Tab-separated table of C-alpha atoms in Angstrom:
chain	number	residue	atom	x	y	z
A	1	MET	CA	85.551	11.435	11.321
A	2	LYS	CA	84.089	10.330	7.996
A	3	SER	CA	82.076	13.508	7.823
A	4	PHE	CA	85.208	15.552	8.495
A	5	VAL	CA	87.072	13.787	5.686
A	6	THR	CA	84.151	14.328	3.323
A	7	GLN	CA	84.110	18.024	4.174
A	8	LYS	CA	87.846	18.253	3.501
A	9	VAL	CA	87.454	16.572	0.143
A	10	PHE	CA	84.708	19.024	-0.812
A	11	ALA	CA	86.684	22.011	0.409
A	12	ALA	CA	89.697	20.935	-1.627
A	13	ALA	CA	87.549	20.384	-4.706
A	14	ILE	CA	85.892	23.782	-4.386
A	15	ALA	CA	89.244	25.504	-3.823
A	16	ALA	CA	90.708	23.775	-6.864
A	17	SER	CA	87.693	24.708	-8.938
A	18	LEU	CA	87.787	28.332	-7.902
A	19	ALA	CA	91.474	28.513	-8.625
A	20	SER	CA	91.089	27.143	-12.132
A	21	PRO	CA	90.119	30.445	-13.828
A	22	ALA	CA	93.376	31.916	-12.579
A	23	ALA	CA	95.094	29.479	-14.851
A	24	TYR	CA	93.735	31.573	-17.673
A	25	ALA	CA	95.325	34.762	-16.355
A	26	ALA	CA	97.807	34.930	-19.149
A	27	ALA	CA	95.385	33.711	-21.768
A	28	ALA	CA	94.038	35.809	-24.539
A	29	MET	CA	90.494	36.489	-25.544
A	30	PRO	CA	89.185	34.070	-28.156
A	31	ALA	CA	91.439	34.090	-31.145
A	32	ASP	CA	90.140	35.182	-34.498
A	33	ASN	CA	90.380	31.695	-35.944
A	34	GLY	CA	87.440	31.943	-38.302
A	35	VAL	CA	85.304	29.654	-36.184
A	36	MET	CA	84.017	31.918	-33.469
A	37	PRO	CA	81.338	34.348	-34.637
A	38	CYS	CA	82.258	37.982	-34.359
A	39	TYR	CA	81.109	41.451	-35.272
A	40	GLU	CA	81.307	42.174	-38.994
A	41	ILE	CA	82.009	45.903	-38.770
A	42	ALA	CA	81.840	46.997	-35.135
A	43	THR	CA	84.984	46.803	-33.047
A	44	SER	CA	83.708	47.964	-29.661
A	45	ALA	CA	80.423	49.106	-28.167
A	46	SER	CA	78.992	49.889	-24.777
A	47	SER	CA	75.849	51.021	-23.083
A	48	THR	CA	75.878	52.629	-19.656
A	49	LEU	CA	72.973	53.576	-17.435
A	50	THR	CA	73.375	55.638	-14.285
A	51	PHE	CA	70.853	57.152	-11.921
A	52	SER	CA	70.723	60.247	-9.794
A	53	SER	CA	67.552	59.967	-7.682
A	54	SER	CA	64.760	59.586	-10.279
A	55	THR	CA	66.776	60.780	-13.275
A	56	ALA	CA	68.484	58.329	-15.610
A	57	THR	CA	71.527	59.167	-17.688
A	58	CYS	CA	71.806	57.013	-20.795
A	59	TYR	CA	75.234	56.791	-22.421
A	60	SER	CA	76.185	54.703	-25.431
A	61	ARG	CA	79.174	54.547	-27.726
A	62	CYS	CA	80.261	52.413	-30.637
A	63	THR	CA	83.181	52.273	-33.047
A	64	GLY	CA	83.531	50.423	-36.332
A	65	ALA	CA	86.190	49.492	-38.851
A	66	SER	CA	86.141	51.267	-42.249
A	67	THR	CA	82.876	52.770	-41.130
A	68	VAL	CA	81.303	55.698	-42.934
A	69	SER	CA	78.131	56.083	-40.892
A	70	ILE	CA	76.575	54.903	-37.662
A	71	THR	CA	73.006	55.274	-36.469
A	72	ALA	CA	72.339	54.660	-32.802
A	73	VAL	CA	68.946	54.204	-31.193
A	74	GLN	CA	68.834	54.362	-27.416
A	75	THR	CA	65.804	53.030	-25.577
A	76	LEU	CA	65.289	53.069	-21.830
A	77	GLN	CA	63.452	49.949	-20.677
A	78	LYS	CA	61.743	49.037	-17.425
A	79	GLU	CA	61.232	45.553	-16.060
A	80	GLY	CA	57.600	44.645	-15.599
A	81	LEU	CA	55.526	41.688	-14.528
A	82	PHE	CA	57.082	38.274	-15.194
A	83	TRP	CA	60.445	39.927	-15.984
A	84	ILE	CA	59.169	41.354	-19.271
A	85	TRP	CA	60.946	44.495	-20.391
A	86	SER	CA	58.918	47.361	-21.811
A	87	ASP	CA	59.999	50.660	-23.306
A	88	VAL	CA	59.636	53.720	-21.107
A	89	ASP	CA	57.433	56.415	-22.654
A	90	ASP	CA	59.326	59.290	-24.294
A	91	ALA	CA	62.662	57.623	-23.613
A	92	GLU	CA	63.921	56.762	-27.084
A	93	TRP	CA	66.602	58.753	-28.826
A	94	THR	CA	68.214	58.447	-32.268
A	95	LYS	CA	71.469	59.877	-33.552
A	96	THR	CA	73.342	59.439	-36.834
A	97	VAL	CA	76.953	60.367	-37.570
A	98	ASN	CA	79.017	60.082	-40.724
A	99	VAL	CA	82.237	59.022	-39.019
A	100	ALA	CA	83.544	55.756	-37.603
A	101	SER	CA	82.550	56.362	-34.009
A	102	ILE	CA	79.458	57.534	-32.193
A	103	VAL	CA	78.787	58.624	-28.649
A	104	MET	CA	75.475	59.793	-27.308
A	105	SER	CA	74.110	60.661	-23.904
A	106	ASN	CA	70.566	61.526	-22.899
A	107	THR	CA	68.670	61.938	-19.676
A	108	LYS	CA	65.202	60.944	-18.578
A	109	SER	CA	63.721	62.383	-15.403
A	110	GLY	CA	60.674	61.607	-13.294
A	111	LEU	CA	61.113	57.851	-13.295
A	112	ASP	CA	59.213	55.543	-10.951
A	113	SER	CA	60.998	53.065	-8.754
A	114	GLY	CA	61.832	49.798	-10.444
A	115	THR	CA	64.525	48.024	-12.431
A	116	TYR	CA	65.766	49.641	-15.612
A	117	ARG	CA	68.226	48.921	-18.399
A	118	LEU	CA	69.405	50.792	-21.461
A	119	LYS	CA	69.122	49.201	-24.877
A	120	ALA	CA	71.348	50.615	-27.612
A	121	GLU	CA	70.972	49.483	-31.184
A	122	PHE	CA	73.801	50.484	-33.501
A	123	THR	CA	73.577	50.221	-37.283
A	124	LEU	CA	76.988	50.578	-38.914
A	125	THR	CA	77.662	51.023	-42.617
A	126	ASN	CA	81.150	50.489	-43.995
A	127	SER	CA	82.835	51.910	-47.073
A	128	SER	CA	81.757	48.869	-49.132
A	129	GLY	CA	78.114	49.620	-48.387
A	130	GLU	CA	77.682	46.669	-46.042
A	131	THR	CA	75.648	47.194	-42.901
A	132	GLU	CA	75.597	45.540	-39.509
A	133	THR	CA	73.218	46.049	-36.623
A	134	ILE	CA	74.257	45.170	-33.105
A	135	THR	CA	72.343	45.574	-29.864
A	136	VAL	CA	74.055	46.269	-26.573
A	137	TYR	CA	72.301	46.337	-23.206
A	138	SER	CA	73.565	48.072	-20.110
A	139	SER	CA	73.637	46.318	-16.774
A	140	GLU	CA	70.341	46.466	-14.906
A	141	LYS	CA	69.937	49.230	-12.361
A	142	GLU	CA	67.361	49.784	-9.637
A	143	ILE	CA	65.952	53.032	-8.317
B	1	MET	CA	50.858	-59.131	-14.192
B	2	ASP	CA	53.659	-57.352	-15.832
B	3	LYS	CA	55.838	-54.734	-14.242
B	4	TYR	CA	53.934	-51.865	-15.852
B	5	SER	CA	50.585	-52.939	-14.407
B	6	LEU	CA	52.125	-53.286	-10.978
B	7	LYS	CA	53.567	-49.803	-11.232
B	8	SER	CA	50.194	-48.385	-12.222
B	9	ILE	CA	48.454	-50.138	-9.299
B	10	LEU	CA	51.058	-48.842	-6.852
B	11	GLU	CA	50.660	-45.308	-8.130
B	12	GLN	CA	46.901	-45.532	-7.759
B	13	VAL	CA	47.203	-46.820	-4.205
B	14	CYS	CA	49.661	-44.149	-3.318
B	15	GLU	CA	47.415	-41.442	-4.700
B	16	ASP	CA	44.402	-42.804	-2.785
B	17	ASP	CA	46.358	-42.906	0.439
B	18	PHE	CA	47.865	-39.445	0.229
B	19	SER	CA	45.234	-37.491	-1.695
B	20	GLU	CA	43.661	-36.237	1.509
B	21	PHE	CA	46.989	-34.513	2.369
B	22	SER	CA	47.516	-32.833	-1.017
B	23	ASP	CA	44.992	-30.121	-0.314
B	24	PRO	CA	45.390	-29.362	3.351
B	25	PRO	CA	43.295	-26.610	4.926
B	26	ARG	CA	45.010	-23.220	4.681
B	27	HIS	CA	46.783	-22.333	7.894
B	28	LYS	CA	45.961	-18.934	9.282
B	29	PHE	CA	48.926	-17.269	10.940
B	30	ARG	CA	48.471	-14.819	13.725
B	31	LEU	CA	48.657	-11.132	12.767
B	32	LYS	CA	52.005	-10.692	14.544
B	33	ASN	CA	53.497	-13.535	12.507
B	34	ARG	CA	51.992	-12.295	9.271
B	35	ILE	CA	53.702	-8.926	9.810
B	36	ARG	CA	57.028	-10.635	10.505
B	37	ILE	CA	56.720	-12.775	7.383
B	38	ARG	CA	55.860	-9.755	5.271
B	39	ARG	CA	58.933	-7.932	6.572
B	40	ILE	CA	61.196	-10.885	5.830
B	41	LEU	CA	59.792	-11.270	2.319
B	42	SER	CA	60.161	-7.544	1.725
B	43	ASP	CA	63.826	-7.648	2.783
B	44	ILE	CA	64.482	-10.626	0.540
B	45	LYS	CA	62.850	-8.876	-2.397
B	46	ARG	CA	64.824	-5.661	-1.840
B	47	ASN	CA	68.121	-7.480	-1.505
B	48	SER	CA	67.531	-9.481	-4.630
B	49	ALA	CA	66.624	-6.331	-6.654
B	50	ALA	CA	69.800	-4.365	-5.872
B	51	PRO	CA	72.828	-5.908	-4.293
B	52	ALA	CA	73.590	-4.197	-1.043
B	53	MET	CA	76.524	-1.776	-1.092
B	54	PRO	CA	78.605	-1.219	1.948
B	55	ARG	CA	77.600	2.150	3.357
B	56	ARG	CA	81.144	3.534	3.304
B	57	PHE	CA	81.571	2.760	-0.402
B	58	SER	CA	78.236	4.346	-1.241
B	59	ARG	CA	79.162	7.594	0.484
B	60	ARG	CA	82.540	7.722	-1.239
B	61	LEU	CA	80.931	7.107	-4.597
B	62	VAL	CA	78.416	9.897	-4.053
B	63	THR	CA	81.197	12.261	-2.918
B	64	ALA	CA	83.311	11.440	-5.950
B	65	MET	CA	80.376	11.973	-8.285
B	66	LEU	CA	79.593	15.351	-6.729
B	67	VAL	CA	83.230	16.432	-7.018
B	68	VAL	CA	83.311	15.414	-10.679
B	69	ILE	CA	80.090	17.310	-11.382
B	70	LEU	CA	81.403	20.377	-9.520
B	71	LEU	CA	84.702	20.341	-11.395
B	72	ALA	CA	82.934	19.920	-14.723
B	73	ALA	CA	80.659	22.861	-13.958
B	74	MET	CA	83.609	25.014	-12.924
B	75	ALA	CA	85.554	24.032	-16.030
B	76	ILE	CA	82.654	25.219	-18.200
B	77	THR	CA	82.507	28.497	-16.276
B	78	ALA	CA	86.266	28.927	-16.550
B	79	ALA	CA	86.031	28.482	-20.293
B	80	ALA	CA	83.407	31.203	-20.527
B	81	ILE	CA	84.991	33.709	-18.163
B	82	LEU	CA	88.642	34.481	-18.677
B	83	LEU	CA	90.924	36.605	-16.620
B	84	LEU	CA	93.269	38.976	-18.354
B	85	LYS	CA	95.553	40.862	-15.998
B	86	GLY	CA	93.307	43.358	-14.254
B	87	PHE	CA	90.259	42.478	-16.324
B	88	ILE	CA	87.521	39.901	-16.507
B	89	ALA	CA	86.492	38.793	-19.984
B	90	LYS	CA	83.103	37.205	-20.553
B	91	GLU	CA	82.507	35.455	-23.837
B	92	ASN	CA	79.222	36.184	-25.543
B	93	LYS	CA	77.859	34.827	-28.803
B	94	ASP	CA	79.668	37.257	-31.121
B	95	ASN	CA	81.678	39.475	-28.802
B	96	THR	CA	83.631	39.504	-25.575
B	97	GLN	CA	82.661	41.726	-22.678
B	98	LEU	CA	85.421	43.227	-20.584
B	99	PHE	CA	85.002	44.332	-16.982
B	100	ALA	CA	87.418	45.746	-14.445
B	101	GLU	CA	88.619	43.083	-12.047
B	102	ASN	CA	89.377	45.208	-9.018
B	103	ILE	CA	87.004	48.100	-8.369
B	104	ALA	CA	87.575	48.545	-4.645
B	105	GLY	CA	88.489	52.055	-3.562
B	106	ALA	CA	88.221	53.566	-7.031
B	107	PRO	CA	86.417	56.865	-7.680
B	108	THR	CA	82.719	56.477	-8.515
B	109	THR	CA	82.467	59.605	-10.615
B	110	ILE	CA	84.558	61.245	-13.292
B	111	GLU	CA	86.267	64.151	-11.596
B	112	GLU	CA	88.718	65.111	-14.320
B	113	VAL	CA	88.834	64.023	-17.929
B	114	TYR	CA	91.995	62.516	-19.380
B	115	TYR	CA	93.275	63.751	-22.742
B	116	ILE	CA	96.026	63.153	-25.265
B	117	PRO	CA	98.538	65.995	-24.974
B	118	GLU	CA	100.242	65.395	-28.327
B	119	LEU	CA	98.131	64.053	-31.139
B	120	PRO	CA	99.586	62.276	-34.171
B	121	GLU	CA	99.961	64.553	-37.169
B	122	GLY	CA	96.733	65.512	-38.905
B	123	TYR	CA	94.396	64.652	-36.041
B	124	GLU	CA	92.013	67.144	-34.511
B	125	ARG	CA	89.744	66.894	-31.538
B	126	GLY	CA	86.140	66.063	-32.398
B	127	GLU	CA	83.133	65.352	-30.235
B	128	CYS	CA	83.482	64.930	-26.493
B	129	ALA	CA	80.847	63.541	-24.141
B	130	VAL	CA	81.103	63.435	-20.365
B	131	ILE	CA	78.656	62.024	-17.857
B	132	ASP	CA	79.132	61.144	-14.189
B	133	ALA	CA	80.463	57.632	-14.900
B	134	CYS	CA	82.266	57.920	-18.218
B	135	ALA	CA	83.796	60.245	-20.745
B	136	CYS	CA	84.649	59.929	-24.394
B	137	THR	CA	86.839	62.157	-26.523
B	138	MET	CA	87.112	61.593	-30.269
B	139	TYR	CA	89.903	62.654	-32.572
B	140	PHE	CA	89.729	62.440	-36.366
B	141	ASP	CA	92.018	63.200	-39.276
B	142	GLU	CA	90.912	64.361	-42.717
B	143	ASN	CA	90.729	60.757	-44.003
B	144	GLY	CA	88.223	59.824	-41.340
B	145	ASP	CA	90.787	57.799	-39.372
B	146	PHE	CA	90.048	58.000	-35.695
B	147	ILE	CA	91.463	57.846	-32.197
B	148	ILE	CA	88.874	57.382	-29.455
B	149	LEU	CA	89.798	57.975	-25.816
B	150	ASP	CA	87.343	56.507	-23.310
B	151	GLN	CA	87.459	56.935	-19.558
B	152	TYR	CA	85.204	54.909	-17.269
B	153	VAL	CA	84.782	54.657	-13.532
B	154	LYS	CA	85.829	51.087	-12.843
B	155	SER	CA	82.440	49.843	-11.708
B	156	GLU	CA	80.820	50.994	-14.961
B	157	TYR	CA	83.355	49.662	-17.421
B	158	ASP	CA	81.393	47.117	-19.465
B	159	MET	CA	82.681	47.156	-23.029
B	160	HIS	CA	81.732	44.710	-25.761
B	161	HIS	CA	84.725	43.961	-27.964
B	162	ASP	CA	84.832	42.105	-31.213
B	163	ASN	CA	86.203	38.575	-30.827
B	164	ASN	CA	89.762	39.305	-31.864
B	165	SER	CA	93.129	38.336	-30.468
B	166	ALA	CA	93.903	40.004	-27.162
B	167	PHE	CA	97.067	40.097	-25.117
B	168	SER	CA	98.099	41.374	-21.736
B	169	VAL	CA	100.280	44.474	-21.907
B	170	VAL	CA	101.729	46.935	-19.441
B	171	ILE	CA	101.058	50.646	-19.844
B	172	GLY	CA	103.533	52.482	-17.663
B	173	GLU	CA	103.139	50.670	-14.368
B	174	HIS	CA	99.637	49.448	-15.054
B	175	ASN	CA	98.232	46.188	-16.351
B	176	GLY	CA	96.321	46.401	-19.578
B	177	VAL	CA	94.936	44.530	-22.537
B	178	TYR	CA	95.800	44.995	-26.190
B	179	ILE	CA	93.229	43.959	-28.805
B	180	ASP	CA	94.004	43.795	-32.499
B	181	ASN	CA	90.829	44.936	-34.279
B	182	SER	CA	92.476	45.190	-37.692
B	183	THR	CA	90.598	44.250	-40.835
B	184	ASP	CA	91.759	43.712	-44.400
B	185	GLN	CA	91.205	47.401	-45.085
B	186	GLN	CA	92.264	49.045	-41.837
B	187	THR	CA	94.762	48.587	-39.016
B	188	ILE	CA	92.895	49.213	-35.775
B	189	SER	CA	94.448	48.799	-32.366
B	190	CYS	CA	92.792	49.043	-28.996
B	191	VAL	CA	94.455	49.210	-25.621
B	192	ILE	CA	92.657	49.220	-22.284
B	193	TRP	CA	94.288	49.684	-18.924
B	194	ASP	CA	93.461	50.220	-15.291
B	195	ASN	CA	95.365	53.293	-14.141
B	196	GLY	CA	94.437	52.728	-10.509
B	197	ASP	CA	91.555	55.195	-10.542
B	198	TYR	CA	89.795	54.654	-13.860
B	199	ILE	CA	89.655	52.303	-16.815
B	200	ILE	CA	91.104	54.051	-19.840
B	201	GLN	CA	90.511	52.747	-23.343
B	202	LEU	CA	92.289	54.042	-26.394
B	203	GLU	CA	91.252	52.767	-29.798
B	204	GLY	CA	92.477	54.064	-33.099
B	205	VAL	CA	93.709	53.542	-36.620
B	206	LEU	CA	97.256	52.963	-35.438
B	207	GLU	CA	99.828	50.187	-35.173
B	208	LYS	CA	100.253	48.392	-31.861
B	209	GLU	CA	103.500	50.171	-30.947
B	210	ASP	CA	102.010	53.575	-31.778
B	211	ILE	CA	98.857	53.112	-29.725
B	212	ILE	CA	100.847	51.850	-26.735
B	213	ALA	CA	103.163	54.855	-26.989
B	214	LEU	CA	100.135	57.145	-27.223
B	215	ALA	CA	98.520	55.401	-24.253
B	216	LYS	CA	101.596	56.108	-22.145
B	217	SER	CA	101.219	59.819	-22.931
B	218	VAL	CA	97.567	60.110	-21.806
B	219	LYS	CA	97.226	62.365	-18.801
B	220	LEU	CA	94.874	64.570	-16.818
């Protein structure tokens, strides 16, 4: 009986805990209150890695405020021993644009099986001459 | 003989009589008894070190502690992962990552690319990139102001947004998120919504009302 009661208490606690994020359903993302660190120039950025058999498609995009140029460097990385990431040979691409948004996609074929991710490093320059570099990783994918 | 001398003599006599009993030979208990004595002494020592708690109380205390720890852990997680209608927001050091909340049954490839049928005055279509999981179409005006239309399969939507104010909005019949990315120099609005098949993101140098109106016009 005691065990049953204990189980019920735990079940109720877990249910209450899992329900708690729902309380944030109407909440906003962190407010720009000057305390939380944020991007200086960039407004949004993403890095996406997809596979079709042994070929990877690397897609990255970034947008900035009052931005006059963006340089993006895409690097495909493979997970090695002890979870250390290393760059895949001949899988680094660079692109520069003189507008406020950049998108780039590249492919790499003949990849071995393993876990991969895409690293995208964006360097944004705004109209005041200030620069910001941000790095965005894709989710990890296995082939 | 005074009373002190008599006392001294009596003490001496007493000591002589009983001295043979003050150092008796050590008694050797049998092994069985020695084990019993050791057990009893061990119990006494344990009970004196920590007062015994009734078993029922102990279990309740442990349960309560575990519940408190669990709730605290979940509260921390809840603070880091927020739910905006249709989206999951994960706070990072200097940005917030948005993911689609419900990806079940959605297409896994881009079959057709959405576009803006009527652009604001002065805008022209720029670069467009399409891969199997996402598409991006850029529009610019002569001042360099931009409108960027992104389309993602739901499972691949993983966008890092600057930590700005965000609010739930409705685009047509669909839940969405509005983010105000404005700076001192530029008004930038971003709206993201789940149209049932894909996650569509529209970001541009526009006021909130204008970008929402434009979002409602996006079609295949």
